[in-house]
Amino acid sequence: MIRSSRGVTTVRATLGHQGLLASALRTREHVFAQIRGVFEGYGFEPLQTLAFERLETLTGKYGDEGDKLIFKILRRGEHEATGEADLALRYDMTVPLARVVAAYGSQLPTPYKRYAMGPVWRADCPGRGRFREFAQCDVDVVGSASPLADAEVVCALTDALDEVGVRDYRVPVNSRRALSGLLEVYGVPVELGGGVLVTLDKLDKLSPDKVAAKLADARSLAPDIAEALVGDLTAADAVERMQTALKDSEAGSAGLDEINRLLELASPRIGEDRLVFTPGLVRGLDYYTGVIFEVVAEGMPGSIASGGRYDGLISFLGGPDVPACGGSLGVERIIGLLGDGGGDAHRIDVAVTMIAEDTASELMGFAAQLRDAGLRTEIYLAASRKLAKQLKWAADRKARFALIYGASDKEARVITVRDMDSGEQTRAPASELAAHLAGVRTSGVAVRRLPPSAQ
Amino acid sequence: MIRSSRGVTTVRATLGHQGLLASALRTREHVFAQIRGVFEGYGFEPLQTLAFERLETLTGKYGDEGDKLIFKILRRGEHEATGEADLALRYDMTVPLARVVAAYGSQLPTPYKRYAMGPVWRADCPGRGRFREFAQCDVDVVGSASPLADAEVVCALTDALDEVGVRDYRVPVNSRRALSGLLEVYGVPVELGGGVLVTLDKLDKLSPDKVAAKLADARSLAPDIAEALVGDLTAADAVERMQTALKDSEAGSAGLDEINRLLELASPRIGEDRLVFTPGLVRGLDYYTGVIFEVVAEGMPGSIASGGRYDGLISFLGGPDVPACGGSLGVERIIGLLGDGGGDAHRIDVAVTMIAEDTASELMGFAAQLRDAGLRTEIYLAASRKLAKQLKWAADRKARFALIYGASDKEARVITVRDMDSGEQTRAPASELAAHLAGVRTSGVAVRRLPPSAQ
């Protein structure tokens, strides 16, 4: 099973996606820090739960297909032989939030604005943008019915994308109420509504004709209704047609109102050209109750973020009946959109070679001095005593400088500093090593704590 | 099962340890960042693996007791009904490292210096410093037999403790070879050696008499040997006695040499009073082959860090036969040592109230301006329009300032800024809001991205 995950290649420097290596991890850590900074700027507060939940907390919440993708944990000790599971790895960040609100709501502020960042697990067949372990960064507002809450959720997510450096994205917006109004206005029988919406959701992949045919065949919708619906939704002036049509329905009008309110509040920040009413957007049909949105980016299939209002979910999950809205960023897809960037950066600042006998203690002292000055410093730890071999190691480590401390250096009480880019060598007294390196550096700054991509 | 975990109280602001709330999480994130900075300064590179491994990778590696504590994941789909497990949550960071080295060693630098930070899982009975999910921060050097590698591992861990702010700690050091020499010199039969060491390890908890009695009874050691061994190990001059005694054994001499080498290399950094040869230290008997150490701190039972050289482990785990050493910090215990610190800090910088009609868009613009200036800013999202109630909310959120934008403010094109500490109110033009707040602030700086405890 694990071996089949090699198809996942959107994140660079992976080890068969079984492990992430340094450069990919630094980029990732930096992206998390950027996202966290934006979420904190909005006053969202972090909440972290354990990786696993009770199994019954998760089952029945994600539909039949979702249930099959839950990783279940076998009972332990004397119960292991039953072959039953009692715990399960979290499938998203929303259900654990709902469980916490249900159990500890009285200890939480109202409204409660939280963010969560971390892995979720799905027993999916890996490949094509699908992962068995991937990170989600969620913001949610629990306990506010205000349109401002929806606007802040959308803006927090797009601000985070801006901060990370994602540029070419759009934010299609719709409303669950508008979709109900749509079905009503076009005379779709109530019992066919859910299925019709699922098929309409294919309009971004299939031609209008095919969708209309599917509506008539698979969903038993009258062909004239199917054609009118698809025709209006795919017309060049679809938005205007919908704005007119939806006014004939109470739900449709309410939906239009909440969409317009979101556009009004969030457009100044996001841009009118990017935040757009998209009458055919049907995402998260299962539990959304108000506005819905997603973020799509040039060069990445599917969405890189999504969310909406889900006023009924927390009570369905056993919590109090409180309004809520939220959204989620898909970190792997976002990182997939970022360029490589840091390939030529120095991996460490100083490589300390060791060629003379009995100098290990002194070299450790030099290294400590440099590390205290904020320089990433490594000492040669392999067995060779040949300088050429150790300088090759320094080059392989992409060191900015190498220190050489031979017998003659030791006698003269100096250290030779080799610029690994130019090959030039200078000498410095041991006590002034850090200051000397600060002076001799021309371009680089210490990369410590900053990933190459951030420079 | 989950409910029984309430005994865990070393981390503050927990939700029954099912979830960590904001202040505890900020402290934790800050500690991780500090540790990461130190590890990177030493040139260790991050490696991250998935939360789960194949079950057979983990079983048989941690002893019978350890095997029972592995969380196993049920097979999925048509195989779920078998009740069998094929995956398991990682139990530590070392076995996943060994698996990566075994599979991808040729892609890794030699020596390979890696760090890993993240949760591990053990199906332990929670309580008394034990957790079912807890974080480890590991450094390891794979492919170097140099004593410098041991010294760098110990110094990286103690530097991290210094950085985090742990002060009163000691680092007992011993050697697996010295322990072999000890058994040899005192005439302990080879077949009793393992058991004798396990019992000697109790010397920090039981009286010397009780340990000697246990050695004779439970381990079948001749009483005169048991008494001599315990007597010498607990004498005031135990170190001197051991230094003399161990010279009579080849293994003992080699052990003393490697201990002295470590003390020589690492004492200048750590301090001679803290890094001490401790002949009775017997940790990690199972796979350590050279120097071993732990870090113990005033006020925390058990150790907060530990490690040693484990030259045989990677080949035992299916990898190449390469020397290796490493160590691990226990984050929960370290955080338990840190003071509360941030209780009085402002949770957000600016709370934006909303009392006049039709001002939501303007208020979102003010908030965006402040967030762009780095100020943590929240807008009131609940339903009340009463200023007193909203100012109470601002106080509950521990805001430094509150913005008030009433009808008269709107008319005068200004915003009223209330200092939440002094109650004093000033007015500022909308376009100069961020600059005004920067000027009016007396004490605080923006807390964004910095946890209260860091100030």
Short mmCIF file of C-alpha atoms in Angstrom, two decimals, chain A residues 1-3 5-6 14-23 25-26 28-29 33-34 36-54 68-77 80 82-87 89-90 99-100 104 107-113 115 121 123 132-133 141 143-146 148-149 151-152 155 159 163 261 264-266 268-269 347-348 354 358 360-361 363-364 367-369 371-372 375-382 393 397 447-449, chain B residues 1-3 5-6 14-23 25-26 28-29 33-34 36-54 68-77 80 82-87 89-90 99-100 104 107-113 115 121 123 132-133 141 143-146 148-149 151-152 155 159 163 261 264-266 268-269 347-348 354 358 360-361 363-364 367-369 371-372 375-382 393 397 447-449:
data_model
loop_
_atom_site.label_atom_id
_atom_site.label_comp_id
_atom_site.label_asym_id
_atom_site.label_seq_id
_atom_site.Cartn_x
_atom_site.Cartn_y
_atom_site.Cartn_z
CA MET A 1 0.00 0.00 0.00
CA ILE A 2 2.66 2.45 1.02
CA ARG A 3 4.72 1.86 -2.09
CA SER A 5 2.13 6.47 -3.00
CA ARG A 6 5.06 7.35 -5.24
CA THR A 14 10.25 13.92 -1.15
CA LEU A 15 11.52 10.47 -0.33
CA GLY A 16 8.84 8.54 -2.21
CA HIS A 17 6.49 10.77 -0.18
CA GLN A 18 7.36 8.63 2.81
CA GLY A 19 9.48 11.46 4.11
CA LEU A 20 10.00 15.11 3.35
CA LEU A 21 13.58 16.29 3.13
CA ALA A 22 15.11 19.53 4.28
CA SER A 23 14.39 22.03 1.50
CA LEU A 25 10.29 21.02 4.87
CA ARG A 26 11.78 24.48 5.28
CA ARG A 28 6.56 24.12 4.35
CA GLU A 29 7.45 25.44 7.80
CA ALA A 33 4.37 30.43 9.80
CA GLN A 34 3.07 32.90 7.21
CA ARG A 36 -0.36 31.43 11.17
CA GLY A 37 0.72 35.08 11.24
CA VAL A 38 -2.25 36.12 9.10
CA PHE A 39 -4.76 34.05 11.10
CA GLU A 40 -3.44 35.51 14.38
CA GLY A 41 -3.68 39.00 12.89
CA TYR A 42 -7.44 38.43 12.52
CA GLY A 43 -7.72 37.38 16.16
CA PHE A 44 -8.29 33.70 15.42
CA GLU A 45 -6.93 31.59 18.28
CA PRO A 46 -5.19 28.26 17.87
CA LEU A 47 -6.85 25.03 18.98
CA GLN A 48 -5.09 21.71 18.74
CA THR A 49 -6.67 18.33 19.31
CA LEU A 50 -5.13 14.86 19.36
CA ALA A 51 -4.58 13.06 16.06
CA PHE A 52 -7.28 10.53 16.87
CA GLU A 53 -10.90 10.82 17.93
CA ARG A 54 -13.34 8.20 19.19
CA LYS A 68 -14.76 4.22 3.92
CA LEU A 69 -11.76 6.55 3.95
CA ILE A 70 -11.44 6.76 7.75
CA PHE A 71 -8.29 5.16 9.21
CA LYS A 72 -9.52 3.10 12.17
CA ILE A 73 -7.34 2.15 15.15
CA LEU A 74 -7.58 -1.38 16.54
CA ARG A 75 -8.50 -1.80 20.21
CA ARG A 76 -5.57 -2.69 22.42
CA GLY A 77 -4.52 -5.26 25.00
CA GLU A 80 -7.10 -6.48 20.25
CA THR A 82 -11.80 -8.75 18.72
CA GLY A 83 -10.56 -7.07 15.55
CA GLU A 84 -12.67 -4.03 16.44
CA ALA A 85 -11.67 -0.40 16.29
CA ASP A 86 -12.45 2.20 18.95
CA LEU A 87 -10.42 5.20 17.75
CA LEU A 89 -7.45 9.32 12.81
CA ARG A 90 -9.09 12.70 12.19
CA ARG A 99 -16.69 17.86 19.38
CA VAL A 100 -14.72 20.40 21.43
CA TYR A 104 -16.32 22.48 26.38
CA GLN A 107 -15.18 27.51 28.53
CA LEU A 108 -14.83 29.13 25.11
CA PRO A 109 -15.34 32.78 24.14
CA THR A 110 -18.50 33.73 22.18
CA PRO A 111 -18.14 34.06 19.27
CA TYR A 112 -15.26 31.60 19.20
CA LYS A 113 -12.77 32.30 16.41
CA TYR A 115 -7.73 28.26 13.68
CA TRP A 121 -5.66 11.42 7.21
CA ALA A 123 -7.37 6.16 3.32
CA ARG A 132 -3.13 9.74 2.65
CA GLU A 133 -1.73 12.36 5.01
CA VAL A 141 -16.18 31.40 13.59
CA GLY A 143 -21.50 31.55 17.39
CA SER A 144 -21.91 34.42 14.96
CA ALA A 145 -24.59 34.76 12.29
CA SER A 146 -23.10 38.05 11.07
CA LEU A 148 -18.99 39.99 8.71
CA ALA A 149 -17.98 36.57 10.00
CA ALA A 151 -16.35 38.05 5.06
CA GLU A 152 -13.58 37.71 7.64
CA CYS A 155 -10.46 37.53 3.70
CA ASP A 159 -4.77 37.31 2.92
CA GLU A 163 1.23 36.43 2.23
CA ARG A 261 -23.41 41.40 1.34
CA GLU A 264 -19.73 44.29 -0.59
CA LEU A 265 -17.74 43.52 2.58
CA ALA A 266 -14.92 41.48 1.10
CA PRO A 268 -12.46 46.02 -1.16
CA ARG A 269 -9.86 43.64 0.23
CA ARG A 347 22.63 25.40 3.02
CA ILE A 348 24.96 26.29 5.90
CA MET A 354 39.61 19.22 10.78
CA ASP A 358 44.21 17.34 18.80
CA ALA A 360 38.70 18.94 18.14
CA SER A 361 38.12 20.89 21.35
CA LEU A 363 37.14 23.57 16.71
CA MET A 364 34.09 22.97 18.90
CA ALA A 367 31.77 26.48 16.13
CA ALA A 368 30.06 27.53 19.37
CA GLN A 369 31.27 31.12 18.87
CA ARG A 371 26.54 29.56 16.31
CA ASP A 372 26.10 32.09 19.09
CA LEU A 375 25.67 31.37 11.85
CA ARG A 376 24.68 27.84 10.84
CA THR A 377 27.89 25.94 11.46
CA GLU A 378 28.85 22.32 10.93
CA ILE A 379 32.00 20.47 11.96
CA TYR A 380 33.40 17.71 9.74
CA LEU A 381 32.41 14.42 11.38
CA ALA A 382 33.63 11.78 8.91
CA TRP A 393 32.28 17.97 1.79
CA ARG A 397 26.97 21.08 2.02
CA VAL A 447 20.01 31.79 6.72
CA ARG A 448 19.23 30.44 10.16
CA ARG A 449 15.48 30.17 10.77
CA MET B 1 -10.53 5.37 27.37
CA ILE B 2 -10.25 8.98 26.31
CA ARG B 3 -11.94 10.25 29.44
CA SER B 5 -6.70 11.07 30.25
CA ARG B 6 -7.75 13.97 32.46
CA THR B 14 -5.85 22.08 28.19
CA LEU B 15 -9.35 20.95 27.39
CA GLY B 16 -9.24 17.70 29.34
CA HIS B 17 -6.04 17.15 27.31
CA GLN B 18 -8.29 16.50 24.34
CA GLY B 19 -7.35 19.87 22.98
CA LEU B 20 -4.77 22.52 23.69
CA LEU B 21 -6.04 26.07 23.86
CA ALA B 22 -4.43 29.25 22.63
CA SER B 23 -1.99 30.29 25.35
CA LEU B 25 -0.30 26.35 22.04
CA ARG B 26 1.50 29.67 21.56
CA ARG B 28 4.45 25.36 22.55
CA GLU B 29 4.92 26.80 19.06
CA ALA B 33 10.73 27.42 17.01
CA GLN B 34 13.50 27.96 19.55
CA ARG B 36 14.41 24.29 15.66
CA GLY B 37 16.64 27.38 15.51
CA VAL B 38 19.30 25.71 17.65
CA PHE B 39 19.20 22.44 15.70
CA GLU B 40 19.51 24.32 12.40
CA GLY B 41 22.43 26.28 13.82
CA TYR B 42 24.29 22.97 14.22
CA GLY B 43 23.60 22.05 10.62
CA PHE B 44 21.05 19.35 11.42
CA GLU B 45 18.52 19.07 8.61
CA PRO B 46 14.82 18.42 9.06
CA LEU B 47 13.30 15.10 8.01
CA GLN B 48 9.60 14.44 8.31
CA THR B 49 7.89 11.13 7.82
CA LEU B 50 4.21 10.20 7.80
CA ALA B 51 2.48 9.58 11.13
CA PHE B 52 2.14 5.89 10.37
CA GLU B 53 4.58 3.17 9.32
CA ARG B 54 3.99 -0.36 8.15
CA LYS B 68 1.86 -3.70 23.47
CA LEU B 69 1.86 0.11 23.39
CA ILE B 70 1.80 0.42 19.59
CA PHE B 71 -1.40 1.90 18.13
CA LYS B 72 -2.31 -0.38 15.19
CA ILE B 73 -4.43 0.70 12.24
CA LEU B 74 -7.07 -1.68 10.90
CA ARG B 75 -6.87 -2.74 7.25
CA ARG B 76 -9.38 -1.00 5.04
CA GLY B 77 -12.08 -1.79 2.49
CA GLU B 80 -11.41 -4.50 7.28
CA THR B 82 -10.30 -9.59 8.87
CA GLY B 83 -9.72 -7.51 12.02
CA GLU B 84 -6.03 -7.33 11.07
CA ALA B 85 -3.79 -4.30 11.17
CA ASP B 86 -1.28 -3.36 8.47
CA LEU B 87 -0.15 0.10 9.60
CA LEU B 89 1.31 5.07 14.46
CA ARG B 90 4.99 5.85 15.03
CA ARG B 99 13.65 2.93 7.80
CA VAL B 100 14.44 6.01 5.70
CA TYR B 104 17.02 5.96 0.73
CA GLN B 107 20.28 9.91 -1.52
CA LEU B 108 21.37 11.23 1.89
CA PRO B 109 24.59 13.08 2.79
CA THR B 110 27.28 11.19 4.75
CA PRO B 111 27.35 11.74 7.66
CA TYR B 112 23.64 12.49 7.74
CA LYS B 113 22.69 14.94 10.49
CA TYR B 115 16.41 16.49 13.26
CA TRP B 121 1.92 7.85 20.01
CA ALA B 123 -1.14 3.32 23.99
CA ARG B 132 -0.93 8.90 24.57
CA GLU B 133 0.27 11.57 22.15
CA VAL B 141 24.09 11.75 13.35
CA GLY B 143 27.43 7.57 9.58
CA SER B 144 30.00 9.05 11.97
CA ALA B 145 31.92 7.18 14.67
CA SER B 146 33.63 10.39 15.81
CA LEU B 148 32.67 14.88 18.10
CA ALA B 149 29.34 13.54 16.87
CA ALA B 151 29.54 15.84 21.77
CA GLU B 152 27.55 17.76 19.16
CA CYS B 155 25.53 20.18 23.08
CA ASP B 159 21.87 24.56 23.83
CA GLU B 163 17.49 28.76 24.49
CA ARG B 261 36.55 12.35 25.49
CA GLU B 264 36.60 17.08 27.31
CA LEU B 265 34.74 18.12 24.14
CA ALA B 266 31.41 19.13 25.64
CA PRO B 268 33.52 23.89 27.80
CA ARG B 269 30.02 24.45 26.44
CA ARG B 347 -4.45 38.80 23.72
CA ILE B 348 -5.17 41.13 20.81
CA MET B 354 -19.74 48.28 15.90
CA ASP B 358 -24.12 50.62 7.84
CA ALA B 360 -19.48 47.25 8.55
CA SER B 361 -17.62 47.94 5.31
CA LEU B 363 -14.86 48.90 9.90
CA MET B 364 -13.49 46.07 7.75
CA ALA B 367 -9.26 46.43 10.49
CA ALA B 368 -7.41 45.67 7.26
CA GLN B 369 -5.31 48.82 7.69
CA ARG B 371 -3.63 44.18 10.31
CA ASP B 372 -1.39 45.34 7.49
CA LEU B 375 -1.64 44.68 14.76
CA ARG B 376 -3.82 41.76 15.84
CA THR B 377 -7.28 43.13 15.21
CA GLU B 378 -10.73 41.68 15.79
CA ILE B 379 -14.13 43.01 14.76
CA TYR B 380 -17.15 42.48 17.03
CA LEU B 381 -19.15 39.63 15.46
CA ALA B 382 -21.96 39.04 17.95
CA TRP B 393 -16.21 41.90 24.98
CA ARG B 397 -10.50 39.61 24.75
CA VAL B 447 2.16 40.58 19.94
CA ARG B 448 1.59 39.09 16.52
CA ARG B 449 3.66 35.95 15.96
#
